[in-house]
Structure formats: structure tokens, C-alpha cells
């Protein structure tokens, strides 16, 4: 364990946090917008006959998985903006690292996601590095896993993000 | 369903095979559309001032889930609709900015079947700008082992991504 970490952060490592349902059901509109953004013409996602034949109906493009748990920019009655991957933002705040980027991403795909699904996610901090200096500045790398379950309790995907939180230009 | 819609079989593939390259000119619209399509509202993906002043980079840049979507598109262009991604891992070594001509390229690393008879292809992929690899990706994708096989039909213990 990295003992120069605040004790609060040390208690987060390995603990599932922020188990929550997505704010809306999986729907076709966002799938098509995502496909259009990368000009993905895979007929599985555009042709109902192909979708029916291969997957028993529409499924979401696998890499849209994180889209379904990202909160709205604004919602009525919400005093403070909700963040996706809240553990990432908690680390920035507690470690005093105001900037951050993602450097690595891994997704393992299980049960396909379909329109009407309501995903539940939880976040698990896996590790935090000692202080390191990169061309962006001085900071720490961290690894956060996200698990996505559908409303039937089936695992849809496991994702792992490596982020680098830093002070620009060095501490 | 015939091969007219791009049906790749496991027997069509061998280690060392190179995938056709895909080139795409990145604009500010590419970056912003990609961010909003993935519901990523962070300003470094749509606000150049923020990207420069806060992140210390030269411009807005492609976000993580949109890069995943680009790699998915690249793989599915090659496999056709029966290709089913099992896993994907990528490392972003540098940022992709508007004005870049990004080129995707890939090589087959491994071909085989698992104990359940599912056909797997392991790919080494790159997103390059000029001579530089901006993002390096490893992907594992299931493809049919026969004309009647459908990787999407696999569930539970028969699906080992």
C-alpha cells in the first residue's frame, strides 16, 4: 500500500462505492448519435432485420457502455452537478490535484445492452501511485474499475480507467 | 446471410494479417460531437481556452469513450456484424487534436478457439497521427468458426471474453 496517501483515500481502495442506477433507460437515439459520431455503418445497429437475425433485436454498440451512466449536465432541484466516475473527482479533491486526464481504458464486454435496459454501476478504486512527474506536471496515477449490471442482475461489462491527476507544470 | 455484408470467418484470418487502414481528418466537430455523443460534458473536449489554460495542451482533444467507439468501428468494419468484441484495452500516449489526420491500422496477433468452441482473434491496433502512435490498443474479438456460427448467440459459460 502507498503509505503517503491520506488515510481517507487508503480506506477507499478495494471498496465498492457509488452504487447507483443510470438516470435514464438505454435508448436508440443515443446509440445512433454515437454511431454517427464515428461513422460506424455496421448493419447490426442500423438494419432491423440484421439485428433481429443476429441478436434477437436491437443492441447497443458495446463501447457505448459508459454513456448510460453519465449524469445529465443539469436536472431540476439539483444544487450541485453530479459527476460521472465520482471516485476520480473525489481523488482530485482530496489529493489536491486540480487537473486530470485519462491515460488508459480497458473494457470487457459481457451481456449485450438493449433499449429499455436500466444499468446499475459501482466504482472501485484499485490503486494510487506515488507522486510522479510527467510532461503535464506532478501528480499521481490511479486505477478505477466500474462494473455495469443490467436490471436482471446480469453483468453487462467491466471497465477499468487509469487516470492521472496533476498540478500543471509541477508542484 | 451471405458474405456481402462483410462476414469474416475465423478460417479467413491468420497471425500477421494486416487490416485495411482507415484514415480520418479530425475537426473540432469530430471532437465535440464525439464528446457529446458519449455524454462527456467536461470542458477540455469542447472549450479550447479551458484545454489550453487548465490542461496545458494546445487544443480540445478526443475523449476516452469516443476513442473506444472509433476502435470499435475500425474492428467492426473488418469483421462485419457477426464480429463480437470481447475486450478492448488502449493506452492514450498523446492527445488527438483538431487538424490531425488520424490513421487506424491493425495486425492480427493470434487466432484460435476456446474450450467452448468460440473463435477468437486478437488484434494489435494503433491510432496514428503522422509517424506517431497516439493510442495503442489491444482487442479480442469473436468471429464465426463456420457459416452457421453466431458469436452473439453465446451466453453465460459459453461466452469467455
Short mmCIF file of C-alpha atoms in Angstrom, two decimals:
data_model
loop_
_atom_site.label_atom_id
_atom_site.label_comp_id
_atom_site.label_asym_id
_atom_site.label_seq_id
_atom_site.Cartn_x
_atom_site.Cartn_y
_atom_site.Cartn_z
CA UNK A 1 0.00 0.00 0.00
CA UNK A 2 1.10 3.52 -0.80
CA UNK A 3 1.54 4.89 2.74
CA UNK A 4 1.98 8.55 1.80
CA UNK A 5 -1.70 8.65 0.86
CA UNK A 6 -4.24 10.30 3.15
CA UNK A 7 -5.90 7.67 5.34
CA UNK A 8 -9.28 8.54 3.81
CA UNK A 9 -8.01 7.54 0.36
CA UNK A 10 -6.44 4.36 1.72
CA UNK A 11 -9.86 3.27 3.04
CA UNK A 12 -11.36 3.65 -0.45
CA UNK A 13 -9.02 1.13 -2.08
CA UNK A 14 -10.85 -2.09 -2.95
CA UNK A 15 -14.19 -0.82 -1.62
CA UNK A 16 -17.23 -0.64 -3.94
CA UNK A 17 -18.63 2.91 -3.87
CA UNK A 18 -21.35 4.95 -5.58
CA UNK A 19 -23.61 2.05 -6.47
CA UNK A 20 -26.30 3.81 -8.48
CA UNK A 21 -28.75 3.42 -11.33
CA UNK A 22 -28.41 5.35 -14.56
CA UNK A 23 -30.62 8.42 -14.85
CA UNK A 24 -32.42 7.14 -17.94
CA UNK A 25 -33.12 3.94 -19.81
CA UNK A 26 -30.92 2.73 -22.64
CA UNK A 27 -32.40 4.12 -25.85
CA UNK A 28 -31.80 4.07 -29.59
CA UNK A 29 -31.34 7.81 -30.11
CA UNK A 30 -28.05 7.97 -28.26
CA UNK A 31 -26.88 4.78 -29.95
CA UNK A 32 -27.39 6.35 -33.37
CA UNK A 33 -25.75 9.61 -32.33
CA UNK A 34 -22.74 7.68 -31.09
CA UNK A 35 -22.55 5.60 -34.29
CA UNK A 36 -22.83 8.75 -36.39
CA UNK A 37 -20.01 10.42 -34.47
CA UNK A 38 -17.58 7.76 -35.73
CA UNK A 39 -19.41 6.94 -38.98
CA UNK A 40 -19.95 3.33 -37.92
CA UNK A 41 -22.25 1.76 -40.52
CA UNK A 42 -22.38 -1.73 -39.00
CA UNK A 43 -25.80 -3.03 -40.18
CA UNK A 44 -26.27 -4.76 -36.82
CA UNK A 45 -27.04 -1.31 -35.40
CA UNK A 46 -28.92 0.20 -38.37
CA UNK A 47 -30.84 -2.65 -40.06
CA UNK A 48 -33.71 -4.13 -38.02
CA UNK A 49 -33.66 -7.39 -40.00
CA UNK A 50 -29.96 -7.94 -39.30
CA UNK A 51 -30.45 -7.08 -35.61
CA UNK A 52 -33.39 -9.48 -35.36
CA UNK A 53 -31.45 -12.28 -37.07
CA UNK A 54 -28.19 -11.95 -35.13
CA UNK A 55 -29.09 -10.57 -31.70
CA UNK A 56 -32.85 -11.04 -31.41
CA UNK A 57 -33.45 -7.28 -31.75
CA UNK A 58 -31.54 -4.06 -31.26
CA UNK A 59 -28.49 -3.99 -29.03
CA UNK A 60 -26.28 -1.04 -28.13
CA UNK A 61 -22.82 -0.74 -29.70
CA UNK A 62 -20.61 -2.30 -26.99
CA UNK A 63 -18.39 0.74 -26.46
CA UNK A 64 -21.39 2.94 -25.59
CA UNK A 65 -21.41 1.20 -22.20
CA UNK A 66 -20.26 4.21 -20.14
CA UNK A 67 -22.74 6.52 -21.85
CA UNK A 68 -25.68 5.05 -19.93
CA UNK A 69 -24.44 6.04 -16.50
CA UNK A 70 -23.20 9.55 -17.24
CA UNK A 71 -25.45 12.02 -15.41
CA UNK A 72 -27.29 14.90 -17.04
CA UNK A 73 -25.44 18.22 -17.10
CA UNK A 74 -28.36 19.69 -15.14
CA UNK A 75 -31.57 18.41 -13.59
CA UNK A 76 -34.37 20.12 -11.65
CA UNK A 77 -33.65 20.51 -7.96
CA UNK A 78 -30.00 19.52 -8.26
CA UNK A 79 -27.89 22.01 -6.33
CA UNK A 80 -24.54 20.57 -7.35
CA UNK A 81 -23.59 18.95 -10.65
CA UNK A 82 -23.24 15.18 -10.47
CA UNK A 83 -20.08 13.78 -11.99
CA UNK A 84 -19.56 10.54 -13.84
CA UNK A 85 -16.85 8.43 -12.24
CA UNK A 86 -17.19 10.31 -8.94
CA UNK A 87 -14.23 8.47 -7.38
CA UNK A 88 -11.98 10.19 -9.95
CA UNK A 89 -13.24 13.61 -8.84
CA UNK A 90 -13.02 12.66 -5.14
CA UNK A 91 -9.35 11.79 -5.65
CA UNK A 92 -8.65 15.11 -7.37
CA UNK A 93 -10.19 16.99 -4.48
CA UNK A 94 -8.72 15.05 -1.56
CA UNK A 95 -5.23 14.81 -3.12
CA UNK A 96 -5.20 18.50 -4.17
CA UNK A 97 -4.70 17.68 -7.84
CA UNK A 98 -6.89 20.13 -9.78
CA UNK A 99 -6.31 18.78 -13.31
CA UNK A 100 -6.68 15.25 -14.58
CA UNK A 101 -6.69 13.24 -17.77
CA UNK A 102 -7.39 9.61 -18.60
CA UNK A 103 -4.45 7.63 -19.93
CA UNK A 104 -5.70 4.07 -20.23
CA UNK A 105 -9.02 2.27 -20.61
CA UNK A 106 -9.98 -1.40 -20.64
CA UNK A 107 -13.48 -2.78 -21.21
CA UNK A 108 -14.57 -6.42 -21.00
CA UNK A 109 -17.96 -6.97 -22.62
CA UNK A 110 -20.47 -9.48 -21.30
CA UNK A 111 -24.28 -9.42 -21.73
CA UNK A 112 -25.26 -7.05 -24.57
CA UNK A 113 -27.13 -3.90 -23.56
CA UNK A 114 -30.55 -3.37 -25.14
CA UNK A 115 -33.04 -0.49 -25.44
CA UNK A 116 -35.11 -0.29 -22.28
CA UNK A 117 -32.36 -1.64 -20.04
CA UNK A 118 -31.60 0.29 -16.86
CA UNK A 119 -27.98 -0.16 -15.84
CA UNK A 120 -26.62 -0.02 -12.32
CA UNK A 121 -22.96 0.77 -11.74
CA UNK A 122 -20.48 0.79 -8.93
CA UNK A 123 -16.93 2.14 -8.76
CA UNK A 124 -13.93 0.53 -7.08
CA UNK A 125 -10.60 2.31 -6.58
CA UNK A 126 -7.86 -0.25 -7.25
CA UNK A 127 -4.63 1.66 -6.71
CA UNK A 128 -2.99 5.08 -6.43
CA UNK A 129 0.64 5.63 -7.42
CA UNK A 130 3.30 7.59 -5.54
CA UNK A 131 3.91 11.13 -6.80
CA UNK A 132 5.27 11.18 -10.35
CA UNK A 133 6.35 13.94 -12.70
CA UNK A 134 5.28 13.87 -16.35
CA UNK A 135 5.39 16.49 -19.10
CA UNK A 136 1.98 17.71 -17.85
CA UNK A 137 3.04 18.23 -14.26
CA UNK A 138 3.43 16.46 -10.96
CA UNK A 139 0.72 14.15 -9.74
CA UNK A 140 -0.47 10.61 -9.27
CA UNK A 141 -1.88 7.84 -11.45
CA UNK A 142 -4.88 5.92 -10.23
CA UNK A 143 -6.92 2.95 -11.45
CA UNK A 144 -10.69 2.84 -11.03
CA UNK A 145 -12.87 -0.13 -12.02
CA UNK A 146 -16.52 0.27 -12.96
CA UNK A 147 -18.97 -2.63 -13.02
CA UNK A 148 -22.16 -2.37 -15.07
CA UNK A 149 -25.13 -4.62 -14.26
CA UNK A 150 -28.48 -4.72 -16.05
CA UNK A 151 -31.89 -4.78 -14.35
CA UNK A 152 -31.83 -8.60 -14.34
CA UNK A 153 -28.63 -8.61 -12.31
CA UNK A 154 -26.56 -9.75 -15.30
CA UNK A 155 -23.06 -8.37 -15.74
CA UNK A 156 -23.01 -6.17 -18.85
CA UNK A 157 -19.39 -5.02 -18.69
CA UNK A 158 -16.38 -4.36 -16.51
CA UNK A 159 -14.36 -1.27 -17.26
CA UNK A 160 -11.07 -0.02 -15.88
CA UNK A 161 -9.83 3.55 -16.16
CA UNK A 162 -6.31 4.77 -15.46
CA UNK A 163 -6.28 8.49 -14.70
CA UNK A 164 -3.51 10.97 -13.97
CA UNK A 165 -4.36 13.80 -11.57
CA UNK A 166 -1.80 16.59 -11.53
CA UNK A 167 -0.75 20.13 -10.78
CA UNK A 168 0.07 21.73 -14.11
CA UNK A 169 3.78 22.33 -14.66
CA UNK A 170 4.81 20.68 -11.40
CA UNK A 171 4.00 21.15 -7.75
CA UNK B 1 -26.87 -14.15 -44.63
CA UNK B 2 -24.06 -14.02 -47.18
CA UNK B 3 -20.64 -12.52 -47.12
CA UNK B 4 -21.95 -9.45 -48.93
CA UNK B 5 -22.35 -7.63 -45.62
CA UNK B 6 -18.81 -8.42 -44.54
CA UNK B 7 -18.91 -11.79 -42.87
CA UNK B 8 -15.41 -12.73 -41.76
CA UNK B 9 -14.80 -16.34 -40.71
CA UNK B 10 -12.04 -17.50 -38.38
CA UNK B 11 -10.55 -19.53 -41.22
CA UNK B 12 -10.13 -16.33 -43.24
CA UNK B 13 -7.64 -14.96 -40.69
CA UNK B 14 -4.03 -15.76 -39.81
CA UNK B 15 -1.45 -14.22 -37.46
CA UNK B 16 0.43 -11.44 -39.20
CA UNK B 17 -2.51 -10.41 -41.38
CA UNK B 18 -2.81 -6.66 -41.68
CA UNK B 19 -6.16 -4.91 -41.54
CA UNK B 20 -7.05 -2.27 -44.14
CA UNK B 21 -6.12 1.19 -42.86
CA UNK B 22 -8.75 3.77 -42.02
CA UNK B 23 -7.89 7.47 -42.35
CA UNK B 24 -10.00 10.31 -40.98
CA UNK B 25 -9.41 14.06 -40.76
CA UNK B 26 -10.24 15.29 -37.26
CA UNK B 27 -12.04 18.62 -36.93
CA UNK B 28 -13.40 20.48 -33.91
CA UNK B 29 -16.76 18.97 -34.83
CA UNK B 30 -15.29 15.45 -34.63
CA UNK B 31 -14.06 16.13 -31.09
CA UNK B 32 -17.16 17.92 -29.82
CA UNK B 33 -19.64 15.56 -31.48
CA UNK B 34 -17.71 12.61 -30.10
CA UNK B 35 -17.75 14.05 -26.57
CA UNK B 36 -21.43 14.94 -26.59
CA UNK B 37 -22.40 11.61 -28.21
CA UNK B 38 -20.79 9.90 -25.22
CA UNK B 39 -22.38 12.36 -22.74
CA UNK B 40 -18.99 13.68 -21.72
CA UNK B 41 -19.55 17.30 -20.73
CA UNK B 42 -16.01 18.02 -19.50
CA UNK B 43 -14.84 21.32 -21.00
CA UNK B 44 -11.48 20.12 -22.31
CA UNK B 45 -13.43 18.36 -25.05
CA UNK B 46 -15.31 21.45 -26.28
CA UNK B 47 -13.63 24.59 -24.86
CA UNK B 48 -10.21 25.43 -26.34
CA UNK B 49 -9.45 28.09 -23.69
CA UNK B 50 -10.07 25.57 -20.92
CA UNK B 51 -7.94 22.92 -22.64
CA UNK B 52 -5.06 25.35 -23.08
CA UNK B 53 -5.22 27.15 -19.74
CA UNK B 54 -6.23 24.32 -17.43
CA UNK B 55 -4.91 21.18 -19.10
CA UNK B 56 -1.87 22.82 -20.65
CA UNK B 57 -2.48 21.29 -24.09
CA UNK B 58 -2.81 23.05 -27.43
CA UNK B 59 -6.48 22.44 -28.16
CA UNK B 60 -9.58 20.38 -27.35
CA UNK B 61 -8.93 16.68 -27.77
CA UNK B 62 -10.73 13.37 -28.41
CA UNK B 63 -12.22 11.93 -25.23
CA UNK B 64 -11.73 8.38 -23.97
CA UNK B 65 -15.11 6.75 -24.79
CA UNK B 66 -15.11 8.29 -28.25
CA UNK B 67 -11.71 6.76 -28.93
CA UNK B 68 -13.20 3.43 -27.85
CA UNK B 69 -16.03 4.00 -30.34
CA UNK B 70 -13.51 4.69 -33.12
CA UNK B 71 -11.64 1.46 -32.38
CA UNK B 72 -14.94 -0.44 -32.28
CA UNK B 73 -15.90 0.98 -35.68
CA UNK B 74 -12.48 0.02 -37.09
CA UNK B 75 -12.79 -3.57 -35.85
CA UNK B 76 -16.42 -3.96 -37.00
CA UNK B 77 -15.62 -2.56 -40.45
CA UNK B 78 -13.25 -5.52 -40.75
CA UNK B 79 -15.32 -8.31 -39.15
CA UNK B 80 -18.80 -7.32 -40.26
CA UNK B 81 -21.85 -7.59 -37.98
CA UNK B 82 -21.06 -11.07 -36.68
CA UNK B 83 -17.85 -9.84 -35.07
CA UNK B 84 -18.41 -9.51 -31.31
CA UNK B 85 -15.96 -7.58 -29.19
CA UNK B 86 -14.84 -9.45 -26.09
CA UNK B 87 -12.42 -6.94 -24.68
CA UNK B 88 -10.51 -3.86 -25.60
CA UNK B 89 -7.63 -2.14 -23.84
CA UNK B 90 -5.99 1.04 -25.00
CA UNK B 91 -3.34 3.45 -23.81
CA UNK B 92 -3.52 7.09 -24.86
CA UNK B 93 0.08 8.24 -25.23
CA UNK B 94 -0.74 11.64 -26.64
CA UNK B 95 -3.84 13.67 -27.40
CA UNK B 96 -5.61 13.82 -30.76
CA UNK B 97 -6.46 17.41 -31.70
CA UNK B 98 -8.47 19.07 -34.49
CA UNK B 99 -6.38 19.29 -37.65
CA UNK B 100 -4.88 15.83 -37.20
CA UNK B 101 -5.28 13.17 -39.86
CA UNK B 102 -5.71 10.05 -37.76
CA UNK B 103 -4.95 6.70 -39.31
CA UNK B 104 -6.09 3.41 -37.79
CA UNK B 105 -4.07 0.31 -38.55
CA UNK B 106 -4.07 -3.18 -37.15
CA UNK B 107 -2.38 -6.55 -37.22
CA UNK B 108 -3.68 -9.98 -36.29
CA UNK B 109 -1.64 -11.30 -33.36
CA UNK B 110 -3.36 -14.55 -32.52
CA UNK B 111 -6.14 -16.77 -33.88
CA UNK B 112 -7.76 -19.66 -32.01
CA UNK B 113 -10.78 -21.21 -30.37
CA UNK B 114 -11.55 -21.51 -26.67
CA UNK B 115 -12.76 -24.63 -24.84
CA UNK B 116 -16.35 -23.72 -25.72
CA UNK B 117 -15.59 -23.61 -29.43
CA UNK B 118 -15.76 -19.85 -29.75
CA UNK B 119 -13.42 -18.42 -32.37
CA UNK B 120 -11.20 -15.57 -31.21
CA UNK B 121 -8.93 -13.13 -32.99
CA UNK B 122 -6.50 -10.99 -31.02
CA UNK B 123 -5.59 -7.72 -32.65
CA UNK B 124 -2.92 -5.12 -32.12
CA UNK B 125 -4.32 -1.76 -33.20
CA UNK B 126 -2.93 1.75 -33.44
CA UNK B 127 -4.31 5.22 -33.87
CA UNK B 128 -1.50 7.12 -35.57
CA UNK B 129 -1.03 10.75 -36.49
CA UNK B 130 1.86 11.15 -38.90
CA UNK B 131 4.63 8.88 -37.69
CA UNK B 132 3.46 8.89 -34.08
CA UNK B 133 1.31 6.29 -32.31
CA UNK B 134 -1.14 8.38 -30.30
CA UNK B 135 -3.12 5.44 -28.94
CA UNK B 136 -2.11 1.78 -28.81
CA UNK B 137 -4.92 -0.75 -28.46
CA UNK B 138 -5.29 -4.49 -27.96
CA UNK B 139 -8.63 -6.01 -28.88
CA UNK B 140 -10.06 -9.51 -28.63
CA UNK B 141 -12.96 -10.15 -30.97
CA UNK B 142 -15.05 -13.27 -31.53
CA UNK B 143 -15.74 -14.23 -35.15
CA UNK B 144 -17.74 -17.18 -36.53
CA UNK B 145 -15.96 -20.51 -36.91
CA UNK B 146 -18.41 -21.67 -39.60
CA UNK B 147 -21.11 -20.35 -41.93
CA UNK B 148 -23.76 -21.18 -39.31
CA UNK B 149 -21.95 -19.95 -36.17
CA UNK B 150 -23.06 -16.73 -34.47
CA UNK B 151 -20.87 -15.42 -31.61
CA UNK B 152 -23.74 -13.19 -30.44
CA UNK B 153 -25.73 -16.33 -29.50
CA UNK B 154 -23.20 -17.19 -26.79
CA UNK B 155 -24.29 -16.57 -23.20
CA UNK B 156 -23.15 -17.39 -19.69
CA UNK B 157 -20.40 -20.02 -19.56
CA UNK B 158 -20.23 -20.16 -23.37
CA UNK B 159 -19.01 -16.55 -23.52
CA UNK B 160 -15.47 -16.08 -22.21
CA UNK B 161 -14.25 -12.65 -23.24
#
